[in-house]
PDB file of C-alpha atoms in Angstrom:
ATOM      1  CA  GLN A   1      15.101  -9.802  -6.130  1.00 84.00           C
ATOM      2  CA  VAL A   2      11.346  -8.588  -5.685  1.00 89.00           C
ATOM      3  CA  GLN A   3      10.760  -4.893  -6.593  1.00 94.00           C
ATOM      4  CA  LEU A   4       8.027  -2.686  -5.962  1.00 96.00           C
ATOM      5  CA  VAL A   5       7.132   0.573  -7.809  1.00 96.00           C
ATOM      6  CA  GLU A   6       4.544   2.936  -6.299  1.00 97.00           C
ATOM      7  CA  SER A   7       2.802   5.604  -8.472  1.00 97.00           C
ATOM      8  CA  GLY A   8      -0.357   7.734  -8.749  1.00 97.00           C
ATOM      9  CA  GLY A   9       0.537  10.133  -5.811  1.00 97.00           C
ATOM     10  CA  GLY A  10       0.301  14.089  -6.425  1.00 97.00           C
ATOM     11  CA  LEU A  11      -1.454  17.186  -5.026  1.00 97.00           C
ATOM     12  CA  VAL A  12      -5.093  16.937  -4.533  1.00 97.00           C
ATOM     13  CA  GLN A  13      -7.621  19.422  -2.928  1.00 97.00           C
ATOM     14  CA  PRO A  14      -9.344  18.492   0.323  1.00 97.00           C
ATOM     15  CA  GLY A  15     -12.071  16.091  -0.233  1.00 97.00           C
ATOM     16  CA  GLY A  16     -10.694  14.866  -3.437  1.00 97.00           C
ATOM     17  CA  SER A  17      -9.430  11.306  -4.452  1.00 98.00           C
ATOM     18  CA  LEU A  18      -6.363   9.670  -5.536  1.00 98.00           C
ATOM     19  CA  ARG A  19      -5.617   6.171  -6.447  1.00 98.00           C
ATOM     20  CA  LEU A  20      -2.325   4.769  -5.895  1.00 98.00           C
ATOM     21  CA  SER A  21      -0.566   1.787  -7.551  1.00 98.00           C
ATOM     22  CA  CYS A  22       2.005  -0.583  -6.567  1.00 98.00           C
ATOM     23  CA  ALA A  23       3.488  -2.770  -9.275  1.00 97.00           C
ATOM     24  CA  THR A  24       5.606  -5.769  -8.587  1.00 95.00           C
ATOM     25  CA  SER A  25       8.440  -7.120 -10.660  1.00 91.00           C
ATOM     26  CA  ALA A  26      10.884 -10.123 -10.741  1.00 87.00           C
ATOM     27  CA  VAL A  27       8.128 -12.356  -9.512  1.00 90.00           C
ATOM     28  CA  SER A  28       5.481 -14.633 -11.231  1.00 91.00           C
ATOM     29  CA  ALA A  29       1.874 -13.836 -10.738  1.00 90.00           C
ATOM     30  CA  PHE A  30       1.460 -16.953  -8.912  1.00 90.00           C
ATOM     31  CA  THR A  31       3.939 -16.033  -6.240  1.00 90.00           C
ATOM     32  CA  PHE A  32       2.602 -12.424  -6.063  1.00 93.00           C
ATOM     33  CA  SER A  33      -0.712 -14.097  -5.401  1.00 91.00           C
ATOM     34  CA  ARG A  34       0.795 -15.521  -1.974  1.00 91.00           C
ATOM     35  CA  TYR A  35       2.266 -12.227  -0.705  1.00 93.00           C
ATOM     36  CA  THR A  36       0.373 -10.130   2.026  1.00 95.00           C
ATOM     37  CA  MET A  37       0.485  -6.803   0.544  1.00 96.00           C
ATOM     38  CA  SER A  38       0.220  -3.490   2.745  1.00 97.00           C
ATOM     39  CA  TRP A  39       0.292   0.317   2.337  1.00 98.00           C
ATOM     40  CA  TYR A  40       2.009   2.418   5.007  1.00 98.00           C
ATOM     41  CA  ARG A  41       2.473   6.226   5.008  1.00 98.00           C
ATOM     42  CA  GLN A  42       4.932   8.545   6.511  1.00 98.00           C
ATOM     43  CA  ALA A  43       4.246  12.195   7.155  1.00 96.00           C
ATOM     44  CA  PRO A  44       7.222  14.831   7.898  1.00 92.00           C
ATOM     45  CA  GLY A  45       8.548  14.521  11.381  1.00 94.00           C
ATOM     46  CA  LYS A  46       6.306  11.436  12.024  1.00 96.00           C
ATOM     47  CA  GLU A  47       6.768   7.781  12.349  1.00 97.00           C
ATOM     48  CA  ARG A  48       5.732   5.473   9.506  1.00 97.00           C
ATOM     49  CA  GLU A  49       2.314   4.039  10.151  1.00 97.00           C
ATOM     50  CA  PHE A  50       0.002   1.300   8.958  1.00 98.00           C
ATOM     51  CA  VAL A  51      -2.514   2.203   6.244  1.00 98.00           C
ATOM     52  CA  ALA A  52      -4.148  -1.022   4.982  1.00 98.00           C
ATOM     53  CA  ALA A  53      -3.287  -4.590   4.126  1.00 97.00           C
ATOM     54  CA  ILE A  54      -4.760  -7.248   1.889  1.00 96.00           C
ATOM     55  CA  THR A  55      -3.749 -10.916   2.454  1.00 91.00           C
ATOM     56  CA  SER A  56      -3.051 -13.855   0.093  1.00 80.00           C
ATOM     57  CA  ALA A  57      -5.902 -15.711   1.293  1.00 67.00           C
ATOM     58  CA  VAL A  58      -9.457 -14.901   0.303  1.00 74.00           C
ATOM     59  CA  ASP A  59      -8.173 -11.125  -0.107  1.00 74.00           C
ATOM     60  CA  SER A  60      -9.087 -10.356   3.481  1.00 90.00           C
ATOM     61  CA  THR A  61      -8.540  -6.787   4.088  1.00 94.00           C
ATOM     62  CA  ASN A  62      -7.520  -4.644   7.154  1.00 95.00           C
ATOM     63  CA  TYR A  63      -7.334  -0.892   7.589  1.00 96.00           C
ATOM     64  CA  ALA A  64      -6.039   1.448  10.252  1.00 96.00           C
ATOM     65  CA  ASP A  65      -9.038   3.073  12.046  1.00 94.00           C
ATOM     66  CA  SER A  66      -8.522   6.541  10.769  1.00 90.00           C
ATOM     67  CA  MET A  67      -8.616   5.332   7.008  1.00 91.00           C
ATOM     68  CA  ARG A  68     -11.466   2.699   7.212  1.00 91.00           C
ATOM     69  CA  GLY A  69     -14.531   3.935   5.056  1.00 93.00           C
ATOM     70  CA  ARG A  70     -12.351   6.288   3.208  1.00 96.00           C
ATOM     71  CA  PHE A  71      -9.469   4.263   1.716  1.00 97.00           C
ATOM     72  CA  THR A  72      -9.889   0.801  -0.246  1.00 97.00           C
ATOM     73  CA  ILE A  73      -7.140  -1.506  -0.843  1.00 97.00           C
ATOM     74  CA  SER A  74      -7.383  -3.981  -3.525  1.00 95.00           C
ATOM     75  CA  ARG A  75      -5.220  -6.194  -5.690  1.00 95.00           C
ATOM     76  CA  ASP A  76      -4.909  -7.607  -9.249  1.00 94.00           C
ATOM     77  CA  ASN A  77      -2.877 -10.744  -9.138  1.00 93.00           C
ATOM     78  CA  ALA A  78      -2.526 -11.253 -12.869  1.00 93.00           C
ATOM     79  CA  LYS A  79      -1.114  -7.677 -13.047  1.00 95.00           C
ATOM     80  CA  LYS A  80       0.971  -8.185  -9.902  1.00 95.00           C
ATOM     81  CA  THR A  81      -0.405  -4.916  -8.777  1.00 96.00           C
ATOM     82  CA  ILE A  82      -2.146  -3.496  -5.646  1.00 97.00           C
ATOM     83  CA  TYR A  83      -4.171  -0.400  -5.501  1.00 98.00           C
ATOM     84  CA  LEU A  84      -5.156   2.111  -2.711  1.00 98.00           C
ATOM     85  CA  GLN A  85      -8.331   4.127  -3.552  1.00 98.00           C
ATOM     86  CA  MET A  86      -8.321   7.251  -1.300  1.00 98.00           C
ATOM     87  CA  ASN A  87     -11.345   9.171  -0.896  1.00 97.00           C
ATOM     88  CA  SER A  88     -12.439  12.332   0.973  1.00 96.00           C
ATOM     89  CA  LEU A  89      -8.986  13.122   1.499  1.00 97.00           C
ATOM     90  CA  LYS A  90      -7.760  15.384   4.375  1.00 96.00           C
ATOM     91  CA  PRO A  91      -4.709  17.713   4.801  1.00 96.00           C
ATOM     92  CA  GLU A  92      -3.578  15.230   7.540  1.00 95.00           C
ATOM     93  CA  ASP A  93      -3.300  12.465   4.877  1.00 97.00           C
ATOM     94  CA  THR A  94      -0.428  14.127   3.264  1.00 97.00           C
ATOM     95  CA  ALA A  95       2.632  11.791   3.433  1.00 98.00           C
ATOM     96  CA  VAL A  96       4.743   9.584   1.502  1.00 98.00           C
ATOM     97  CA  TYR A  97       2.925   6.412   0.933  1.00 98.00           C
ATOM     98  CA  TYR A  98       4.854   3.173   0.725  1.00 98.00           C
ATOM     99  CA  CYS A  99       3.732  -0.451  -0.387  1.00 98.00           C
ATOM    100  CA  LYS A 100       5.190  -3.588   1.276  1.00 97.00           C
ATOM    101  CA  ALA A 101       5.261  -7.231   0.032  1.00 96.00           C
ATOM    102  CA  ALA A 102       5.535  -9.709   2.957  1.00 94.00           C
ATOM    103  CA  TRP A 103       5.685 -13.580   2.706  1.00 92.00           C
ATOM    104  CA  THR A 104       6.881 -16.334   5.054  1.00 88.00           C
ATOM    105  CA  VAL A 105       8.790 -19.454   4.780  1.00 87.00           C
ATOM    106  CA  PRO A 106       9.033 -21.970   7.523  1.00 88.00           C
ATOM    107  CA  GLY A 107      10.751 -20.033  10.474  1.00 86.00           C
ATOM    108  CA  ARG A 108      11.205 -16.685   8.723  1.00 90.00           C
ATOM    109  CA  VAL A 109       9.230 -13.605   7.511  1.00 90.00           C
ATOM    110  CA  TYR A 110      10.420 -11.565   4.642  1.00 92.00           C
ATOM    111  CA  ASP A 111       9.325  -8.253   3.387  1.00 94.00           C
ATOM    112  CA  VAL A 112      10.399  -5.838   0.562  1.00 96.00           C
ATOM    113  CA  TRP A 113       9.386  -2.091   0.453  1.00 97.00           C
ATOM    114  CA  GLY A 114       8.797   0.292  -2.430  1.00 97.00           C
ATOM    115  CA  GLN A 115      10.339   3.632  -2.805  1.00 96.00           C
ATOM    116  CA  GLY A 116       7.201   5.605  -1.967  1.00 97.00           C
ATOM    117  CA  THR A 117       5.136   8.106  -3.679  1.00 98.00           C
ATOM    118  CA  GLN A 118       4.047  11.717  -2.289  1.00 98.00           C
ATOM    119  CA  VAL A 119       0.634  12.532  -1.663  1.00 98.00           C
ATOM    120  CA  THR A 120      -0.007  16.188  -0.771  1.00 98.00           C
ATOM    121  CA  VAL A 121      -3.593  17.240   0.343  1.00 97.00           C
ATOM    122  CA  SER A 122      -3.870  21.050   0.058  1.00 96.00           C
ATOM    123  CA  SER A 123      -6.062  23.772  -1.138  1.00 94.00           C
TER     124      SER A 123
END
């Protein structure tokens, strides 16, 4: 069973930076390289929202409009890990950040979520 573990969250002042990591276990590096990996976040009282994604093919990336230019998603297939570099953080970026792995087999899409890591942006 694929497992995802996020880390790197914490308290940061407005304008600061954090780098989140999401490590994958119970899967080979080759299999991991075929996953589409994503970051989502959920603020208190709000629905979970998409942050960024990186595909398995040519590492194409996609971002939510409010994060584009401030956040960067990347992956290291050898380490079976993805990252989210967050710069120019704002108080409204405060949320629990989750990573997700997704893959398809003919006729079905699978996904697995991590447990989340808390990011708090406050002075």
